[in-house]
Coordinates of C-alpha atoms and ligand atoms in Angstrom, one line a residue:
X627 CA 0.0 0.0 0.0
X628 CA 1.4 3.3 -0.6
X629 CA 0.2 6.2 1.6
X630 CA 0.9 10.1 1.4
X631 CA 1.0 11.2 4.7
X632 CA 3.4 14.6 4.3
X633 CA 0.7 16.7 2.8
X634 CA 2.3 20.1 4.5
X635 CA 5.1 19.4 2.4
X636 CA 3.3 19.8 -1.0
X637 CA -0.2 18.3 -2.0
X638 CA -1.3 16.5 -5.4
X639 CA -3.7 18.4 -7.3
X640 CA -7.3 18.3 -7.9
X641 CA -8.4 17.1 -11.2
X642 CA -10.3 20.0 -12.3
X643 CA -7.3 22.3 -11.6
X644 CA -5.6 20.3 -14.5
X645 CA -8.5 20.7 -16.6
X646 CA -8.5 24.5 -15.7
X647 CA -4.1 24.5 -16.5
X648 CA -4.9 22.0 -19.8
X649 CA -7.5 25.3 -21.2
X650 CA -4.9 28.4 -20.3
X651 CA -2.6 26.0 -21.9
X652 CA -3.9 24.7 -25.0
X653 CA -6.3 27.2 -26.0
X654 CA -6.2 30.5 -23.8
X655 CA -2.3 31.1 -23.7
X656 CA -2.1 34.9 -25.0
X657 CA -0.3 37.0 -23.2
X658 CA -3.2 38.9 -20.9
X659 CA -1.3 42.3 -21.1
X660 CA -2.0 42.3 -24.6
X661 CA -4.8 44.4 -26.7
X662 CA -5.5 41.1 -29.3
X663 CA -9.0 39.0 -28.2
X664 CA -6.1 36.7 -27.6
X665 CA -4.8 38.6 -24.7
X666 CA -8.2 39.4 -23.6
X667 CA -9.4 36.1 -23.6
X668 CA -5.8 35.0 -21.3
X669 CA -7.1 38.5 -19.1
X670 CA -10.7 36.7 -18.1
X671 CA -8.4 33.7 -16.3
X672 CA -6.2 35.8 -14.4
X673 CA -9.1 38.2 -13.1
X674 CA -11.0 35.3 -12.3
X675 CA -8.4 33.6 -10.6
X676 CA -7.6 36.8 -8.7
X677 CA -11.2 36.9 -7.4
X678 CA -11.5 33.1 -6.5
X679 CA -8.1 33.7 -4.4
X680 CA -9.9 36.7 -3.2
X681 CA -13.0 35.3 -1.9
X682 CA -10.9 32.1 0.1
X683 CA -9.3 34.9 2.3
X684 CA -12.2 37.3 2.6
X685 CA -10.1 39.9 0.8
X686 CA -10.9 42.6 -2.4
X687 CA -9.4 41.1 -5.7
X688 CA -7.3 44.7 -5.8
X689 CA -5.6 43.2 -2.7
X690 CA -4.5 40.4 -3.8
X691 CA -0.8 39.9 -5.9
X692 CA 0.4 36.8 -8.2
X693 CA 4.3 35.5 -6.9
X694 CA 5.8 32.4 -7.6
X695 CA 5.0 30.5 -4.3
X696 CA 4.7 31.3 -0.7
X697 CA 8.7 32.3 -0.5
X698 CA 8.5 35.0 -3.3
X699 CA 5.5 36.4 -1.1
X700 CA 7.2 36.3 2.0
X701 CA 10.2 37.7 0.6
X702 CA 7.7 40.3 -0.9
X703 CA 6.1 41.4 1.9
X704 CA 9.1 41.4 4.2
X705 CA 11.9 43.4 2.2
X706 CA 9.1 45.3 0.4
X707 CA 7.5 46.8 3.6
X708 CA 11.0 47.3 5.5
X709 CA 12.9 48.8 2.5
X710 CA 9.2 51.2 2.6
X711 CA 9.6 51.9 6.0
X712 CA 13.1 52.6 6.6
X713 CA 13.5 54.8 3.4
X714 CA 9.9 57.0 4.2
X715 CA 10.2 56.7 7.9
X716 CA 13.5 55.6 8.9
X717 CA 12.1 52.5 10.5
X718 CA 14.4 49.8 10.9
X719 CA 13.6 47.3 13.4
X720 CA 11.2 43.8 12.4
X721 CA 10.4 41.3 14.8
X722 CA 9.5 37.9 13.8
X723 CA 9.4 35.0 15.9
X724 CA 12.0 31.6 16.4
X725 CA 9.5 29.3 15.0
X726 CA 8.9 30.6 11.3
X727 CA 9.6 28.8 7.4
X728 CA 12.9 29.9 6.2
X729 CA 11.7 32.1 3.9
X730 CA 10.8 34.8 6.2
X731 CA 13.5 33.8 8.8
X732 CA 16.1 33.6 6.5
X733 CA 14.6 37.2 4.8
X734 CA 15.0 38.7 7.8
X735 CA 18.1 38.2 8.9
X736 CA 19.6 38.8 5.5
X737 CA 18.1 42.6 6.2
X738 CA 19.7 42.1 10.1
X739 CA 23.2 41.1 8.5
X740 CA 23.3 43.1 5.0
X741 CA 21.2 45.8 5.2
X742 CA 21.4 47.6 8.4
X743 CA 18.1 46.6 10.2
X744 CA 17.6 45.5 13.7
X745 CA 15.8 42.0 14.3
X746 CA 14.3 40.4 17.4
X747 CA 13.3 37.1 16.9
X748 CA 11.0 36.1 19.6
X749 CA 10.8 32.9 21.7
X750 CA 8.2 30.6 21.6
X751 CA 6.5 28.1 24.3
X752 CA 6.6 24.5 24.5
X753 CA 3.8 24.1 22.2
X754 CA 5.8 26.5 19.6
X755 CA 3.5 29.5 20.2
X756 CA 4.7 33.1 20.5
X757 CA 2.9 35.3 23.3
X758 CA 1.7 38.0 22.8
X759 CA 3.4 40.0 26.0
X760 CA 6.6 39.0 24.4
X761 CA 5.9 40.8 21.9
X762 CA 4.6 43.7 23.7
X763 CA 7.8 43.9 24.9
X764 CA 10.0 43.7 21.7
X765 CA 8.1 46.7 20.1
X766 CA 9.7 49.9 19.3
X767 CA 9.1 52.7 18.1
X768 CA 11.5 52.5 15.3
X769 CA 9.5 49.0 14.3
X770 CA 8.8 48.9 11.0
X771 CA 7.4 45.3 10.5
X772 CA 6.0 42.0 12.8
X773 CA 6.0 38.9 10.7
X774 CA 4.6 35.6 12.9
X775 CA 3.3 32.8 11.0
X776 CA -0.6 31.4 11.0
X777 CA 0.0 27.9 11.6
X778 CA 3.6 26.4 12.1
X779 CA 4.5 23.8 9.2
X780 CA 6.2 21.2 11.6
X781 CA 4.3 21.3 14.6
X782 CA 1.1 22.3 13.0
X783 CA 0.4 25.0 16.2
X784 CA -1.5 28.1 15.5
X785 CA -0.7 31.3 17.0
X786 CA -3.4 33.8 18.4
X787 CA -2.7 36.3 14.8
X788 CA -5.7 38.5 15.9
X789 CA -4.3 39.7 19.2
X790 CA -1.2 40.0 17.8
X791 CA -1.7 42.0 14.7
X792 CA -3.3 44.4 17.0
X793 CA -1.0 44.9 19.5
X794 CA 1.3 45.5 16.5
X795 CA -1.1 48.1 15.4
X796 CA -0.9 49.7 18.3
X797 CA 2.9 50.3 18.0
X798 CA 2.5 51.8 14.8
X799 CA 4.2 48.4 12.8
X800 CA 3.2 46.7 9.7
X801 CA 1.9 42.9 10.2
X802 CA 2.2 40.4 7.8
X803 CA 1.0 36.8 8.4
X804 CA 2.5 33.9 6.8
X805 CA -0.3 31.4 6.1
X806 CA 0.7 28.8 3.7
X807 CA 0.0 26.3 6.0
X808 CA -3.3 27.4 7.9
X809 CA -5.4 28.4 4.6
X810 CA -7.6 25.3 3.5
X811 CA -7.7 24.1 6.7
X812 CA -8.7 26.6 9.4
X813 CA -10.7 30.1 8.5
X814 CA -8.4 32.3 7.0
X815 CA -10.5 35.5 6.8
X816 CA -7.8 38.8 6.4
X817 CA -10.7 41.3 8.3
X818 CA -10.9 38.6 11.3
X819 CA -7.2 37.9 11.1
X820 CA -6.8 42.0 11.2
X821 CA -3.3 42.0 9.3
X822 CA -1.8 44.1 6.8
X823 CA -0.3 41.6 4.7
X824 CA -0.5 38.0 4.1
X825 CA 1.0 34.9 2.1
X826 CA -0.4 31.9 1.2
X827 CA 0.8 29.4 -1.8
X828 CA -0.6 26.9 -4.1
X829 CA 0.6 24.2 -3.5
X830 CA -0.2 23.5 -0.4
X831 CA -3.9 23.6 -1.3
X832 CA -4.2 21.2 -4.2
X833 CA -2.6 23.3 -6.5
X834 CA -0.1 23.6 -8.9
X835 CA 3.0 24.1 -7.7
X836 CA 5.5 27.8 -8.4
X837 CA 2.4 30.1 -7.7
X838 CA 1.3 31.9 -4.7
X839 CA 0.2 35.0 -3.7
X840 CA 0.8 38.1 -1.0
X841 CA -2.9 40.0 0.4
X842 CA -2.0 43.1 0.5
X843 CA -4.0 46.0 2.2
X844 CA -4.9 49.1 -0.1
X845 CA -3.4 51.3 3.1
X846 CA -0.3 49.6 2.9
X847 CA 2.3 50.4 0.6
X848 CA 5.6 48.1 0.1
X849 CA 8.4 48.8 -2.4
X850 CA 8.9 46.2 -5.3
X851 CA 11.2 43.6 -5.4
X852 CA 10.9 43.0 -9.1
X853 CA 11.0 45.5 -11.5
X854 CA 10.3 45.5 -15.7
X855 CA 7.2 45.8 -17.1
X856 CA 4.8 46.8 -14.3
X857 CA 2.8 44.0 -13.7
X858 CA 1.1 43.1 -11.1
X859 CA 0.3 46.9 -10.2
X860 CA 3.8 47.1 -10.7
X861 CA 4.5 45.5 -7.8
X862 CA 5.6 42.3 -9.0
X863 CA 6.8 42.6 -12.7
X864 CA 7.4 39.6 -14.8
X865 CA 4.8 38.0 -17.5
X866 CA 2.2 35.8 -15.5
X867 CA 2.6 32.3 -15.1
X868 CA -1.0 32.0 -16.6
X869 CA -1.9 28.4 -16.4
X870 CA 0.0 28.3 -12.7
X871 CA -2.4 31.4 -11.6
X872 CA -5.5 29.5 -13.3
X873 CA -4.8 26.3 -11.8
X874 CA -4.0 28.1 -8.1
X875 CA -7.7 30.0 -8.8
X876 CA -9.5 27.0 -9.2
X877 CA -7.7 25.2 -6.0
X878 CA -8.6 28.4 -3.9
X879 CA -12.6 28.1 -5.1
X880 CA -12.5 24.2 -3.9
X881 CA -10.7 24.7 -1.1
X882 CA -13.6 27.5 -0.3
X883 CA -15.9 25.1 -1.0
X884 CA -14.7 21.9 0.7
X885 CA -12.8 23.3 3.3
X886 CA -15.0 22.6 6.4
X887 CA -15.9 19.4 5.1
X888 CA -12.4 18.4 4.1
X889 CA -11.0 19.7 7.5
X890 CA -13.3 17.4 9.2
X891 CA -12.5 14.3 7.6
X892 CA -9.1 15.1 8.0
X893 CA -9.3 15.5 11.8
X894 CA -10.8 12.4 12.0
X895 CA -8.5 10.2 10.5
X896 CA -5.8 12.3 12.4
X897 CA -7.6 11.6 15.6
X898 CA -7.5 8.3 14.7
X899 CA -4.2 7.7 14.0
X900 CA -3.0 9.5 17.5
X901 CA -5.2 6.8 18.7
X902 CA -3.7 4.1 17.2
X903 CA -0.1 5.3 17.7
X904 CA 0.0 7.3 21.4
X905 CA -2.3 4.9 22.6
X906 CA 0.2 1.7 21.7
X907 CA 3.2 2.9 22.0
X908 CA 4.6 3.4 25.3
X909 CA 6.8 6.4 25.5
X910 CA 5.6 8.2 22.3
X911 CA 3.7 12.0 22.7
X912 CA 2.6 14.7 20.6
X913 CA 4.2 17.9 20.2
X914 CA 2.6 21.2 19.3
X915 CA 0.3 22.3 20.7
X916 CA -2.8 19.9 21.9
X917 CA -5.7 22.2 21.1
X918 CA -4.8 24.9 18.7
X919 CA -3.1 23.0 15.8
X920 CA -3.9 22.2 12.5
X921 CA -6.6 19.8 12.2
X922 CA -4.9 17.9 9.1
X923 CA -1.2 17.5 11.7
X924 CA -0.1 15.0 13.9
X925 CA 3.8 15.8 15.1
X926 CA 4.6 12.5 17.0
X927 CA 8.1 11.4 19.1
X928 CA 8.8 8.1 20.1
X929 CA 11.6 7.9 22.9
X930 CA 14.8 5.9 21.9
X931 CA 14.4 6.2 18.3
X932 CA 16.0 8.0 15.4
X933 CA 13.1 10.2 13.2
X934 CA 15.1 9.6 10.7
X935 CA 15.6 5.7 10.5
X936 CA 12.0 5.5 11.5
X937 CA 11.2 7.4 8.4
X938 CA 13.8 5.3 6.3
X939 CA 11.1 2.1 7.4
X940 CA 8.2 3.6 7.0
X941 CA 9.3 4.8 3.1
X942 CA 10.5 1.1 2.3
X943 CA 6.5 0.1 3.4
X944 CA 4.8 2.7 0.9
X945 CA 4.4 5.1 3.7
X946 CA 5.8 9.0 3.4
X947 CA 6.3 11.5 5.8
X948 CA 8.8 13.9 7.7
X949 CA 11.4 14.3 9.8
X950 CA 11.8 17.8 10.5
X951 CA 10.3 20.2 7.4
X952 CA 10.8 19.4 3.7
X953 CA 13.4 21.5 3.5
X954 CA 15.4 20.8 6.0
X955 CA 15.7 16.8 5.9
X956 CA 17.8 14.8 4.2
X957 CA 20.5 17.3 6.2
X958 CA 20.8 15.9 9.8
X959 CA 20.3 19.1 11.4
X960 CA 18.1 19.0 14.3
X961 CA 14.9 21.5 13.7
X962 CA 14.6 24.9 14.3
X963 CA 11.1 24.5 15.7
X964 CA 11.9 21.7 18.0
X965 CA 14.9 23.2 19.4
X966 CA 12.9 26.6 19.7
X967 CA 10.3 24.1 21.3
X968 CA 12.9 23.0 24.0
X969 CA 12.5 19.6 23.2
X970 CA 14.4 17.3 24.7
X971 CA 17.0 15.7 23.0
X972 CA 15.9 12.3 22.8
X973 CA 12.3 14.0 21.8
X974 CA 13.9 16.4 18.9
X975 CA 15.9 13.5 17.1
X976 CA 12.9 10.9 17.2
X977 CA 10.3 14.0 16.0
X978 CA 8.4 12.8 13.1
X979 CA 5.3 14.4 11.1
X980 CA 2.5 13.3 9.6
X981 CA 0.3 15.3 7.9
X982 CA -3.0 13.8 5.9
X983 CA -4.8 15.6 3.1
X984 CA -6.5 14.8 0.2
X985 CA -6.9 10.7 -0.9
X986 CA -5.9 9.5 2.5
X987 CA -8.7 7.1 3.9
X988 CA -9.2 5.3 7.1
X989 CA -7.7 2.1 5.8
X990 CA -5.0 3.3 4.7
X991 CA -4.2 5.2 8.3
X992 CA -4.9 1.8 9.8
X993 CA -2.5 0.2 7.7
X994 CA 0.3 3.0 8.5
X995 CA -0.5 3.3 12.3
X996 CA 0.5 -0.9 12.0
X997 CA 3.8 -0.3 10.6
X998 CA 4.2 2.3 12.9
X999 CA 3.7 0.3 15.6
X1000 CA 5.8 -2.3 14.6
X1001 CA 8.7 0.0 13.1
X1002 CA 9.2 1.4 16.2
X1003 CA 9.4 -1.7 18.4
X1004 CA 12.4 -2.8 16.0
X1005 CA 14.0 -0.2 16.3
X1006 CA 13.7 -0.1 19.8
X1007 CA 14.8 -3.3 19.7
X1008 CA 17.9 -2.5 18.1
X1009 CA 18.4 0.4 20.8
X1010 CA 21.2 -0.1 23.5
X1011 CA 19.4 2.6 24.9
X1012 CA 15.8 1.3 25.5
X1013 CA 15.3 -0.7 28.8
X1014 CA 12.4 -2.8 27.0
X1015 CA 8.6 -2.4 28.0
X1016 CA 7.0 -2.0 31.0
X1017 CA 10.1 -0.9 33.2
X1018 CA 9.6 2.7 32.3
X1019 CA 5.8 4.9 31.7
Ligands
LIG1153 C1 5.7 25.7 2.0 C2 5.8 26.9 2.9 C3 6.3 28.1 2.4 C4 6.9 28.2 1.0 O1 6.0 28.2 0.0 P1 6.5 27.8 -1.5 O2 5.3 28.0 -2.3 O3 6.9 26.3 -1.4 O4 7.6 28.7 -1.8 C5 6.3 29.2 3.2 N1 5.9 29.2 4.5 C6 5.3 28.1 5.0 C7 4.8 28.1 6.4 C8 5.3 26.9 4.2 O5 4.8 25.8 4.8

């Protein structure tokens, strides 16, 4: 049996997004900046795909700008609004928090190290989740920007955005909110949310991949990061990736349409695979938070065992996941998020995701939660380490 269980890492697509993608391609692939019907007819996809982006995050379509993927976004907001803000109002001090995707950690400290801007990255609590007195006290007035993501992509843990946007607001910063991993599966509504800016990608909702998008508040103005010939409200020039903006479109209206229903069914077979695993095995826990965390996310450590030899088992039995984020394994560098987490170290090197999504059924969680089981009793067995059952919890 084979079974996807690493659906934070990228997601297959849904079939009418290729149908959409196979149209823009085939028939509609003018060039929508230009006069010809041709270019007209290209034009009616990408307005229609800004819209149906639009309506999944409760935003205008104005507000809403093409990228390639969540990173170019993040990149986007972040240089875009501090390069704004130190050059109009010689801001120069962001905050962001420990626990964030290397596209916005990494884009802030290249403006810490190369371009004369002060960063505080925040701490985080055992569950991964920044407070929002903690970043009451980081404020300045000299801050520019607050970027803290929506939902973490290891842990799945989802950070109180509303109360913090505001108490940035109050300070006078900017807030962007990365939320690649909480749209499609939690409400992602900008008014509620109350933030400034906001990134979310395609792929990680049943989309193609290379596309994504950065909400951007009329009020708000950021400086581009591209530049040629003007699209995007010349914020992000660069001829569209048509059929990549189509297909994301079309995800972002069935993700509107399915997402409480989807995000149900995915808590349930997530519920049921804690069951299965937690409740076996002896010595195993979840991390993240227990509550407020993705619905589709189950972040598991099993005492005594490698993560990644557990995931080297559970690959040779049809079954994928993580160790750590997609990015990052494959390199034996213990996580960001765990260590930020202050995990223990037996608990960081044995963390393991799995995340379920679309085409993941009950049996097939039953058949993983088996291997699971029996991976990690084998490997236990094969620990000099693990004093064997019932002497310990
Ligand atoms: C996947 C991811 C990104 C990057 O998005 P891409 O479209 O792959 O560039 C950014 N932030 C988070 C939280 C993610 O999970």
């Amino acid at each position: 049996m084979k079974v996807y269980l690493d659906h934070a890492a990228t997601t297959p697509v849904f079939p009418q997004v290729v149908e959409v993608m196979n149209q823009v391609m085939l028939e509609h692939f003018g060039n929508p900046s230009s006069m010809h019907q041709f270019g007209q007819d290209a034009k009616v996809y990408l307005d229609t795909a800004r819209s149906q982006v639009a309506d999944l995050l409760q935003a205008k379509p104005e507000e809403i700008y093409f990228t390639s993927g969540g990173t170019e976004a993040d990149n986007l907001a972040i240089f875009g609004c501090a390069v704004q803000r130190a050059e109009q109002e010689k801001k120069r001090h962001i905050i962001t928090s420990a626990v964030e995707h290397h596209a916005v950690l990494e884009a802030c400290e290249e403006l810490a190290k190369h371009q004369g801007f002060a960063l505080t990255v925040l701490p985080v609590d055992g569950y991964g989740m920044v407070a929002p007195e903690s970043l009451a006290a980081a404020l300045r007035p000299d801050t520019a920007l607050v970027t803290i993501m929506h939902a973490n992509n290891e842990v799945g843990t989802i950070n109180p955005i509303r109360e913090l946007a505001a108490i940035a607001h109050e300070a006078g910063a900017v807030f962007h909110c990365d939320a690649v991993q909480s749209v499609g599966k939690i409400p992602c509504d900008v008014q509620e949310l109350g933030v400034d800016l906001l990134t979310c990608s395609s792929h990680k909702i049943n989309g193609p991949k290379g596309v994504g998008a950065l909400y951007k508040k009329a009020e708000i103005s950021l400086y581009p990061r591209l530049f040629g010939g003007g699209q995007e409200s010349k914020l992000r020039s660069g001829t569209e990736n048509l059929p990549g903006i189509a297909g994301f479109g079309q995800a972002a209206e069935l993700t509107r349409l399915n997402r409480r229903r989807h995000s149900e069914e995915w808590r349930q077979l997530r519920d049921y695979l804690l069951q299965q695993v937690l409740g076996e095995i002896s010595e195993s826990r979840l991390n993240g938070h227990p509550t407020q965390r993705l619905p589709h996310n189950a972040h598991l450590s099993f005492n005594y065992i490698e993560g990644e030899a557990l995931l080297v088992y559970l690959n040779m039995n049809g079954i994928a996941c993580s160790a750590g984020s997609a990015c990052s394994s494959g390199l034996a560098e213990p996580s960001h998020v765990l260590t930020a987490m202050g995990l223990n170290p037996q608990m960081l090197a044995s963390g393991i995701r799995f995340t379920v999504g679309l085409g993941v059924d009950l049996p097939q969680i039953a058949y993983a939660a088996d291997v699971i089981r029996d991976k990690v009793a084998l490997l236990r067995s094969m620990s000099p380490f693990y004093p064997g059952e019932g002497t310990q919890g």
